[in-house]
PDB file of C-alpha atoms and ligand atoms in Angstrom:
ATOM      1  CA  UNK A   1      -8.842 -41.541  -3.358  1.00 78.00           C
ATOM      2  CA  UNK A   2      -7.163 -43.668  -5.772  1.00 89.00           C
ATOM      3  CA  UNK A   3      -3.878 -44.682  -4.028  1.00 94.00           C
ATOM      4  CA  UNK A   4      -1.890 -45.233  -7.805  1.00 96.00           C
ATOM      5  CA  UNK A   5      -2.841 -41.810  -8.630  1.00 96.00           C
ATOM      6  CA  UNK A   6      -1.687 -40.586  -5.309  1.00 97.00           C
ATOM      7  CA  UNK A   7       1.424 -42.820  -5.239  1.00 97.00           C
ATOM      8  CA  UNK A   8       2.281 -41.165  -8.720  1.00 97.00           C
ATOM      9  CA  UNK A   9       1.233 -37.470  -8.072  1.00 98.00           C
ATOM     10  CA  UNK A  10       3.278 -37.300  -4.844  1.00 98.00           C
ATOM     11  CA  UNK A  11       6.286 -39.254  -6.472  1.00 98.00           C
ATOM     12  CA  UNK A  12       5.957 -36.169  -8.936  1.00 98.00           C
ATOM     13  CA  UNK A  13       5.903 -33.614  -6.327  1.00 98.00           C
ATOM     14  CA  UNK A  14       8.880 -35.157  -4.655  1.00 98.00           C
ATOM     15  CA  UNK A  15      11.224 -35.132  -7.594  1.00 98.00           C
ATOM     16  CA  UNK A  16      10.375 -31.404  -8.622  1.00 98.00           C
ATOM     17  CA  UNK A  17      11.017 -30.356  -4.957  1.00 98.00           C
ATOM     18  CA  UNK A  18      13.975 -32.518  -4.714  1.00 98.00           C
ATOM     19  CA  UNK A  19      15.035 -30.832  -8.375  1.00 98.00           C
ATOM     20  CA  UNK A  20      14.234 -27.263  -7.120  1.00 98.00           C
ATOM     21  CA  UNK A  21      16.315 -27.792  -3.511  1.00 98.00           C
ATOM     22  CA  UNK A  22      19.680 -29.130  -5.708  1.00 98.00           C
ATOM     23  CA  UNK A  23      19.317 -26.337  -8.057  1.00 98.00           C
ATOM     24  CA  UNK A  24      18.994 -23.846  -5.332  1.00 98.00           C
ATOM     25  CA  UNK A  25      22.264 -25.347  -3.727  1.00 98.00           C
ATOM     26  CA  UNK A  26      24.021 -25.490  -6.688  1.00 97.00           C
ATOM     27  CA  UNK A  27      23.120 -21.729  -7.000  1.00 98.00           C
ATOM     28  CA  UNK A  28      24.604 -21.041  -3.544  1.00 98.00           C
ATOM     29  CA  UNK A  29      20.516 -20.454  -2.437  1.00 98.00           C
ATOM     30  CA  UNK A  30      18.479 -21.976   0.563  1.00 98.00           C
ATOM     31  CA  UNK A  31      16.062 -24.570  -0.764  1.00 97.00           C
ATOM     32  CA  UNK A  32      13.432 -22.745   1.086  1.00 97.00           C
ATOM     33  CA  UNK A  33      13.684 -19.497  -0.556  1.00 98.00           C
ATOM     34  CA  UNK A  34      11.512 -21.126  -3.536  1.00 98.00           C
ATOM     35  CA  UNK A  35       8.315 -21.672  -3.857  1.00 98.00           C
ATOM     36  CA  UNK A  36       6.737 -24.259  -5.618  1.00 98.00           C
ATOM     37  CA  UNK A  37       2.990 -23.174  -7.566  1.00 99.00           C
ATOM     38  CA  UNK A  38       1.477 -26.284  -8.936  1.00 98.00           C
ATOM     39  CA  UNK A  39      -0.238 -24.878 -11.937  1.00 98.00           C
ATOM     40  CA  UNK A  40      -3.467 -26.796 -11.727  1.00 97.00           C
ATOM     41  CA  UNK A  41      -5.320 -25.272 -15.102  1.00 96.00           C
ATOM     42  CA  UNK A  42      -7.052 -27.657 -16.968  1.00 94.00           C
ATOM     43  CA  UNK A  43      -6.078 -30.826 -14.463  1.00 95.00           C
ATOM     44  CA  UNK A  44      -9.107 -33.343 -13.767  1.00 95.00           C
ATOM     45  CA  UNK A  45     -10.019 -33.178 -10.247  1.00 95.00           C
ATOM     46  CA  UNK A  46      -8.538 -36.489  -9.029  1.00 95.00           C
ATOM     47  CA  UNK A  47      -5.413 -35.271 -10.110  1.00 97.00           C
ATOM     48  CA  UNK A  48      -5.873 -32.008  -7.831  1.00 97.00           C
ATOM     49  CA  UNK A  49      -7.147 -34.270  -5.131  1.00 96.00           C
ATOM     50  CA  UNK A  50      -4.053 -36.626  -5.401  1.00 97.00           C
ATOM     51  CA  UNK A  51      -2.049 -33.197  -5.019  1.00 98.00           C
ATOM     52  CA  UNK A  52      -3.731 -31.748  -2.386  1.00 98.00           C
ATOM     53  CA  UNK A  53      -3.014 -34.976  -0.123  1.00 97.00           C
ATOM     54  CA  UNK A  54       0.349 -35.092  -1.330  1.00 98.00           C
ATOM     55  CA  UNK A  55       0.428 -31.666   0.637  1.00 98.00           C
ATOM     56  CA  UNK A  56       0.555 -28.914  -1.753  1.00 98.00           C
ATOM     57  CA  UNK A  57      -0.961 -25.714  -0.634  1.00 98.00           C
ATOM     58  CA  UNK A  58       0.390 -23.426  -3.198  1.00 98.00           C
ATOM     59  CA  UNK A  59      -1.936 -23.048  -6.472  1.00 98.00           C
ATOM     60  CA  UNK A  60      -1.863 -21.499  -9.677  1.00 98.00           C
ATOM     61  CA  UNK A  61      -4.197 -20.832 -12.117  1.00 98.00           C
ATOM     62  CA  UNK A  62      -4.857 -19.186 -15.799  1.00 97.00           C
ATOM     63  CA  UNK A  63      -8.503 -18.155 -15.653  1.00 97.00           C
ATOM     64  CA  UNK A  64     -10.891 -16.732 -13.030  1.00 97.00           C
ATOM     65  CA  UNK A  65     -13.752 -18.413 -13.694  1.00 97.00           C
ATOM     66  CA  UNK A  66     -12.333 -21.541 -13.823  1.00 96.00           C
ATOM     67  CA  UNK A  67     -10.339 -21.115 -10.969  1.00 98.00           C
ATOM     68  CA  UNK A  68     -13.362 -20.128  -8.765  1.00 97.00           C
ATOM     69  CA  UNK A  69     -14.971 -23.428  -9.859  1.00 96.00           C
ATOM     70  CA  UNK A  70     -12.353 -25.567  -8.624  1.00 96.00           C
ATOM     71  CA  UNK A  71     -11.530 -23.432  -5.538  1.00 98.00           C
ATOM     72  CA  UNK A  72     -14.667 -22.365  -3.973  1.00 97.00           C
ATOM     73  CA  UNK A  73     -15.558 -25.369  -1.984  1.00 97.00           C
ATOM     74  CA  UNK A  74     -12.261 -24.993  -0.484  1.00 97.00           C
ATOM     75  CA  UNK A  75     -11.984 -21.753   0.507  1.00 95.00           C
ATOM     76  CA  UNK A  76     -15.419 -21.671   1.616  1.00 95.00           C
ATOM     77  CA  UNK A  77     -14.758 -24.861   3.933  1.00 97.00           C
ATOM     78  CA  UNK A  78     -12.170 -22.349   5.358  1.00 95.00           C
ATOM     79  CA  UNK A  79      -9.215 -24.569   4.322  1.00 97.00           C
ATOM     80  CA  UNK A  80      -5.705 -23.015   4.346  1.00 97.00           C
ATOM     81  CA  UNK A  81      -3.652 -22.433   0.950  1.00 98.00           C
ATOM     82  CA  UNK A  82      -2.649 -19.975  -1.443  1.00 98.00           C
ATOM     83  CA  UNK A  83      -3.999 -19.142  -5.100  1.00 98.00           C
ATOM     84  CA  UNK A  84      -2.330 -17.380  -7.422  1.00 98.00           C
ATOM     85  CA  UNK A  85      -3.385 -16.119 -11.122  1.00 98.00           C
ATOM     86  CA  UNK A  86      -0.688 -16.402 -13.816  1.00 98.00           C
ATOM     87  CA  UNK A  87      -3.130 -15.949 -16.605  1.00 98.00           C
ATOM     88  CA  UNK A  88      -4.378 -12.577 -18.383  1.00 97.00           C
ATOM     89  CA  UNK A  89      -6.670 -10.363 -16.358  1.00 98.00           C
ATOM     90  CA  UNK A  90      -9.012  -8.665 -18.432  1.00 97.00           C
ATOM     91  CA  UNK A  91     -10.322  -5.287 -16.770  1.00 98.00           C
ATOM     92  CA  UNK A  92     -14.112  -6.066 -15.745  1.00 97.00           C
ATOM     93  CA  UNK A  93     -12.782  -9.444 -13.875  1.00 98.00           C
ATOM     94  CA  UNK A  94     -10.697  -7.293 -12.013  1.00 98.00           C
ATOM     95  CA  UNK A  95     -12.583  -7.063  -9.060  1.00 98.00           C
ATOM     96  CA  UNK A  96     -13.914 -11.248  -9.022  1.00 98.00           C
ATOM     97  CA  UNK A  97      -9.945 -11.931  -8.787  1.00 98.00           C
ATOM     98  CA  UNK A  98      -9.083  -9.075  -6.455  1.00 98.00           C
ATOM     99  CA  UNK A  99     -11.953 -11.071  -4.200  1.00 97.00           C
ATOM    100  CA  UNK A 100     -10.609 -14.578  -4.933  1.00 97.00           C
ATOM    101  CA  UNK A 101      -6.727 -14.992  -5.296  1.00 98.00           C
ATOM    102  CA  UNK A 102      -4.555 -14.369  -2.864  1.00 98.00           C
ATOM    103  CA  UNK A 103      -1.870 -13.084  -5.196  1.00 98.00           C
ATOM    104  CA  UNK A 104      -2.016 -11.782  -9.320  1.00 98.00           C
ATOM    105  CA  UNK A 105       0.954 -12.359 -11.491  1.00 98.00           C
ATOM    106  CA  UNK A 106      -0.191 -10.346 -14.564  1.00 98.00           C
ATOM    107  CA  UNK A 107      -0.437  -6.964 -13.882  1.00 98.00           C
ATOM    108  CA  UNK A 108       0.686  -5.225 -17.210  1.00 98.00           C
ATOM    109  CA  UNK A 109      -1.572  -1.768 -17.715  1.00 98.00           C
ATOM    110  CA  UNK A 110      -2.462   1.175 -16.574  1.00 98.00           C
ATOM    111  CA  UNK A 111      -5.984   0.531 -16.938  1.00 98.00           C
ATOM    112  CA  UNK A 112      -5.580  -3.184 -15.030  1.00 98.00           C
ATOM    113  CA  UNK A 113      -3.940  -1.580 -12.284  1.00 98.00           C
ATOM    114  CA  UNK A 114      -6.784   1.441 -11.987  1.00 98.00           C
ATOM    115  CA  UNK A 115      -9.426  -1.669 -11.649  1.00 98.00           C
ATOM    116  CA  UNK A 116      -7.246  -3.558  -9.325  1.00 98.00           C
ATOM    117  CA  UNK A 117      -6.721  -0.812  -7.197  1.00 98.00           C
ATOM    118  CA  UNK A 118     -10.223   0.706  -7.761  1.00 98.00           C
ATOM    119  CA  UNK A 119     -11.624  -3.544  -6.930  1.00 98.00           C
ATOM    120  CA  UNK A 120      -8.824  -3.467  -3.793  1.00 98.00           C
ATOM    121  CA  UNK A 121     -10.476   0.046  -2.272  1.00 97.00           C
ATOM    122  CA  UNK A 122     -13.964  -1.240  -2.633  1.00 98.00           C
ATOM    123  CA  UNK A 123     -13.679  -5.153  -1.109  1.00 97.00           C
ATOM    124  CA  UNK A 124     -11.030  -4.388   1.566  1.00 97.00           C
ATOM    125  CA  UNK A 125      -8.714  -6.799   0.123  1.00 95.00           C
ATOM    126  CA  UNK A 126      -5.140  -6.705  -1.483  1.00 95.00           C
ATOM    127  CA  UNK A 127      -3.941  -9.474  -3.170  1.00 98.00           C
ATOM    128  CA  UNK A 128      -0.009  -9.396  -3.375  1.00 98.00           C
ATOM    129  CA  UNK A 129       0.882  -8.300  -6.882  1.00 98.00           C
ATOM    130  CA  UNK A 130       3.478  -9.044  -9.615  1.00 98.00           C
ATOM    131  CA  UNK A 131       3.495  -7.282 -12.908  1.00 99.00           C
ATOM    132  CA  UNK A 132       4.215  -9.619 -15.843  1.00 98.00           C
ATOM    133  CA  UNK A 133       6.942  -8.481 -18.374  1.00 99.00           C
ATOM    134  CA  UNK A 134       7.067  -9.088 -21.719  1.00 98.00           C
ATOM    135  CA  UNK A 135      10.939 -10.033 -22.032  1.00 98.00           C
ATOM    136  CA  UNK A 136      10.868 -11.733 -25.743  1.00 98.00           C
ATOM    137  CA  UNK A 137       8.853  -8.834 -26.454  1.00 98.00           C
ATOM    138  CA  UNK A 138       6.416 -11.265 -28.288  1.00 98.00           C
ATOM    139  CA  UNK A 139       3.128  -9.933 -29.904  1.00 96.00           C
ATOM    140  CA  UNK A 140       0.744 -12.522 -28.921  1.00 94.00           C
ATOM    141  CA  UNK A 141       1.759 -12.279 -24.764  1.00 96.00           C
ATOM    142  CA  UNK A 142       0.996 -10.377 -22.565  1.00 97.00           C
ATOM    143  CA  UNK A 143       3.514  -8.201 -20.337  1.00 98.00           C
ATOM    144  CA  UNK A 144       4.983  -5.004 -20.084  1.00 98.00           C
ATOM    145  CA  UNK A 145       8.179  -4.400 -22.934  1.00 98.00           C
ATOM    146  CA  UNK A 146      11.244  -4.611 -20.770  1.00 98.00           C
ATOM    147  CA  UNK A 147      12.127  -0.924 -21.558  1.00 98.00           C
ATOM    148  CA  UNK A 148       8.475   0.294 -20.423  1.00 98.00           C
ATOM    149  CA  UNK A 149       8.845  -1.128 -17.420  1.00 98.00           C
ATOM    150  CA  UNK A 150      10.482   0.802 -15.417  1.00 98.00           C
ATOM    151  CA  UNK A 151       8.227   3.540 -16.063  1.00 98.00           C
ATOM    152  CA  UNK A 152       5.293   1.650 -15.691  1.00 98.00           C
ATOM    153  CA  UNK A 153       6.547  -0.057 -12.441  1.00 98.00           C
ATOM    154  CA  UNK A 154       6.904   3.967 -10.988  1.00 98.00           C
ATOM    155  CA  UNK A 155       3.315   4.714 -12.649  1.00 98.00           C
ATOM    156  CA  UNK A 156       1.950   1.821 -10.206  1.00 98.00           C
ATOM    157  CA  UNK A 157       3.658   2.262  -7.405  1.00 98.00           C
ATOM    158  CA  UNK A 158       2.605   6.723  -7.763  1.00 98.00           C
ATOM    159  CA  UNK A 159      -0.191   7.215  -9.437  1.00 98.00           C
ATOM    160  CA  UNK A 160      -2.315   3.962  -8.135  1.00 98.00           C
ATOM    161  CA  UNK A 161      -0.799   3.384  -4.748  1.00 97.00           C
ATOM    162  CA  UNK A 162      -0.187   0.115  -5.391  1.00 98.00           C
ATOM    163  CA  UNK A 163       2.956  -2.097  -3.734  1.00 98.00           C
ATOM    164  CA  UNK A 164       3.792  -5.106  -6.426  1.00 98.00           C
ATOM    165  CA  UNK A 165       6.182  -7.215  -4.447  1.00 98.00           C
ATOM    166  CA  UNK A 166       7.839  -8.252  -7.812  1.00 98.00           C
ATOM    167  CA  UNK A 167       8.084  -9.318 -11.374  1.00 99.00           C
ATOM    168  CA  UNK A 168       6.704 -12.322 -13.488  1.00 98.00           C
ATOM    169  CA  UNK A 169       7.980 -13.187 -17.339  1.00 98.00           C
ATOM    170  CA  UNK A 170       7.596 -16.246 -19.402  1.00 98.00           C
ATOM    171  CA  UNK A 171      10.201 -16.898 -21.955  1.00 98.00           C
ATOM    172  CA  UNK A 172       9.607 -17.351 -25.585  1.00 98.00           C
ATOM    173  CA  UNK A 173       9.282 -20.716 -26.201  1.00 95.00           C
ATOM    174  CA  UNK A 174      11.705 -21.422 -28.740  1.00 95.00           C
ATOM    175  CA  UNK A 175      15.031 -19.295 -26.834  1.00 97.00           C
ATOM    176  CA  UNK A 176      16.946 -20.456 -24.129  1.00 98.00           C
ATOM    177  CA  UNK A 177      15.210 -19.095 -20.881  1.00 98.00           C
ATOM    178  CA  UNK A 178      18.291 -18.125 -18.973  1.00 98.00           C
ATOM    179  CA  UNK A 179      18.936 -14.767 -20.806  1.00 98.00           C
ATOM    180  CA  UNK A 180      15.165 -13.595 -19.902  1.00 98.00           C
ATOM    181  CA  UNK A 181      15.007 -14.818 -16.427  1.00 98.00           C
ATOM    182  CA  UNK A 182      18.566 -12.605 -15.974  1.00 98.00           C
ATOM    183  CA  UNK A 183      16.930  -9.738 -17.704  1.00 98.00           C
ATOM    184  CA  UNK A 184      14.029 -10.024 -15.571  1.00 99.00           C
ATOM    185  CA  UNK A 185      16.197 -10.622 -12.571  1.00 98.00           C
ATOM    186  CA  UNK A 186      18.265  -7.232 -13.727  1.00 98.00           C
ATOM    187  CA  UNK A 187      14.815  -5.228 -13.960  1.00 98.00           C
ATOM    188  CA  UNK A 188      13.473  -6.152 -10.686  1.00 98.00           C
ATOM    189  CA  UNK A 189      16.240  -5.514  -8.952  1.00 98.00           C
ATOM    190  CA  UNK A 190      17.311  -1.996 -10.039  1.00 98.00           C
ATOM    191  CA  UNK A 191      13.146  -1.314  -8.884  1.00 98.00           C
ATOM    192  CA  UNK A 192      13.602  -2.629  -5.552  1.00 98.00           C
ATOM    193  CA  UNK A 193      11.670  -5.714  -6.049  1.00 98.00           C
ATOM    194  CA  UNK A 194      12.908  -8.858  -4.746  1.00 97.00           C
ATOM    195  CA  UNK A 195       9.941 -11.676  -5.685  1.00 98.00           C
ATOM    196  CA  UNK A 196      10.190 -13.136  -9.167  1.00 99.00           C
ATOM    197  CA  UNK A 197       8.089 -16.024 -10.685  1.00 99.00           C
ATOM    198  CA  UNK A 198      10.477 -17.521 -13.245  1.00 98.00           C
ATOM    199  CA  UNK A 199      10.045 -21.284 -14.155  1.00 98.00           C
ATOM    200  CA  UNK A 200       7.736 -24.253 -15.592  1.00 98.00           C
ATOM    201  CA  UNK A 201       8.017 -27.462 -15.946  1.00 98.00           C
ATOM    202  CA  UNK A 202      10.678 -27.346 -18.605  1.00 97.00           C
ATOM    203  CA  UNK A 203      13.016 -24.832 -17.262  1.00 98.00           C
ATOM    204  CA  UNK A 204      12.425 -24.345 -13.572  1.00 98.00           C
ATOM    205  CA  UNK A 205      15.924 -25.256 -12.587  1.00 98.00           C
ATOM    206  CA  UNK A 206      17.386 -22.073 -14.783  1.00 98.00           C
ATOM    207  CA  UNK A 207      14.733 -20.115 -12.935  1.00 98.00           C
ATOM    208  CA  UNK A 208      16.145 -21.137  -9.388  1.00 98.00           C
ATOM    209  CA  UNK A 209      19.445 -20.578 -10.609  1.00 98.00           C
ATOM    210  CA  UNK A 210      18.932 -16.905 -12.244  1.00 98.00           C
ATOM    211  CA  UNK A 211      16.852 -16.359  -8.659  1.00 98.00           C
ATOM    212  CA  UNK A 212      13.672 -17.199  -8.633  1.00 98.00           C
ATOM    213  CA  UNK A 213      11.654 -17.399  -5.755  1.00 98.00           C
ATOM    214  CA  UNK A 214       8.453 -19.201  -7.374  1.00 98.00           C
ATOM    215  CA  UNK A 215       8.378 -21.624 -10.366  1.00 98.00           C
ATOM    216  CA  UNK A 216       5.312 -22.304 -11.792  1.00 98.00           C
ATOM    217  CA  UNK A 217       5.096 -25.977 -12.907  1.00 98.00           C
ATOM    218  CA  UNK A 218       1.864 -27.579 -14.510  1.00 98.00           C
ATOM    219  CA  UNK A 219       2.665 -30.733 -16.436  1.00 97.00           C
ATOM    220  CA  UNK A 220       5.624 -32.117 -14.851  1.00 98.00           C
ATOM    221  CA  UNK A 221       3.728 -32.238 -11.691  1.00 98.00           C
ATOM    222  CA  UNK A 222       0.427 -33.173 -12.311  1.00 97.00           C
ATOM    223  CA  UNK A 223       1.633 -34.825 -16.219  1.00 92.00           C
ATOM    224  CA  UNK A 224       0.605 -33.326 -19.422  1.00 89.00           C
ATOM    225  CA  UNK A 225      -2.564 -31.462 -19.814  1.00 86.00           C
ATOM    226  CA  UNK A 226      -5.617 -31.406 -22.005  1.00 80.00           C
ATOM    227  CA  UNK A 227      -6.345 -28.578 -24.961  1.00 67.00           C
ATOM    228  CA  UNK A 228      -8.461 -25.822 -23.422  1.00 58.00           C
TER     229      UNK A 228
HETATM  230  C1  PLP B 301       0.404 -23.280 -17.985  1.00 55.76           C
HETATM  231  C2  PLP B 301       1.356 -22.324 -17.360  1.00 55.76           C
HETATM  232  C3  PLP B 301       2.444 -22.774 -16.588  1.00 55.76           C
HETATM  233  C4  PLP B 301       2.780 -24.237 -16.384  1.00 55.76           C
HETATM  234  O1  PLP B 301       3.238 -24.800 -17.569  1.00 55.76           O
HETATM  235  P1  PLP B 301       3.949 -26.257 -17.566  1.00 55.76           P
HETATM  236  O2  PLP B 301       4.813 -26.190 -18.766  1.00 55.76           O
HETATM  237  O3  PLP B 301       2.862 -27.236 -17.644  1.00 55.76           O
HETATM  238  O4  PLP B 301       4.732 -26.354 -16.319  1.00 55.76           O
HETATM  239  C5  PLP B 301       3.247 -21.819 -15.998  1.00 55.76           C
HETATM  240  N1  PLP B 301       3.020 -20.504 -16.139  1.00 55.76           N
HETATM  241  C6  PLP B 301       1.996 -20.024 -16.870  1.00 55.76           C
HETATM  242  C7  PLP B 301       1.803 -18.562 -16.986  1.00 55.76           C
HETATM  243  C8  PLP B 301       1.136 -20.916 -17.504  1.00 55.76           C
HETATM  244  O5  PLP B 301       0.133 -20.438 -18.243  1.00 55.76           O
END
């Protein structure tokens, strides 16, 4: 282990948490309602290393297969955390991430949720859900429209018996986040869903203050990343 890397990686961790807890307060929320998913996409492993002995147990990631690549070892040596995927599902990876994370943020289709809950039937497993919303209503992301997704949060819940335990959105990047993290605040709660990943590096504090109860934060944890 290199001990500057780890010196610097768990300073990082520090500050963010220490950021998150005064923006909860400020807010009028307990620190502890909010989680804290270190987006590790793209990171080299030291980095990950340096993380994971700076005590973070709580993972997120963009891509299956790259996720199972960095994760396996782990979770085959039995070790204890929690991975999440934040990143586009397509439908025949539906059942590899049903089998590997412990929770999927993008659920936005019919046809997704048929293979997760087709996947979830067939391996025994259920990975806590969140479907993604689309609140800039932007072409090139992913996410339900804000005005489907009532609808489509029923159509889950009915036709494919599944229980999402809340809602994900990330902001266009060129608006002020706090008017889509209230929207999505606003949708989840008129569905009865009280989990919502709002956050990243950049704008995590807004998300604890319009309620979130996960940010996911990449490069102000682990510092900027490479191009894919
Ligand atoms: C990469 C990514 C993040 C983290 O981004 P940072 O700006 O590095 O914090 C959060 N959420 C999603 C969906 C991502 O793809």
């Amino acid at each position: 282990m290199d001990e500057q890397l780890l010196r610097t990686i768990s300073a990082a961790r520090e500050d963010v948490l220490a950021r998150i807890a005064a923006a909860a307060k400020s807010a009028g929320r307990d620190p502890a309602s909010v989680r804290l998913v270190a987006v590790s996409k793209v990171q080299p492993p030291d980095r990950i290393e340096a993380m994971w002995a700076a005590g973070q147990r709580v993972f997120g990631e963009n891509r299956v297969q790259e996720a199972r690549e960095r994760w396996s070892a782990r979770r085959e040596a039995g070790e204890d955390f929690e991975l999440r995927l934040i990143g586009p599902l397509q439908t025949n990876k539906a059942r590899e991430a049903v089998g590997f994370f412990d929770a999927i943020e993008t659920l936005d289709r019919p046809k997704l949720a048929g293979a997760l809950a087709d996947a979830a039937a067939k391996l025994g497993r259920a990975p806590r859900l969140m479907v993604q919303v689309n609140t800039g209503e932007e072409d090139q992301k992913a996410g339900v429209f804000p005005r489907e997704a009532d609808a489509f949060i029923a159509s889950v819940r009915t036709d494919y018996g599944l229980t999402p335990e809340g809602l994900m959105c990330i902001p266009p990047a060129d608006e002020p986040a706090g008017p889509h993290f209230a929207l999505l605040a606003k949708i989840a709660a008129r569905n009865g869903l009280d989990q919502l990943s709002m956050g990243m590096s950049a704008d995590f504090e807004t998300g604890v203050m319009f309620g979130a109860t996960s940010v996911r934060v990449g490069s102000a944890l682990f510092g900027e990343r490479k191009a894919h």
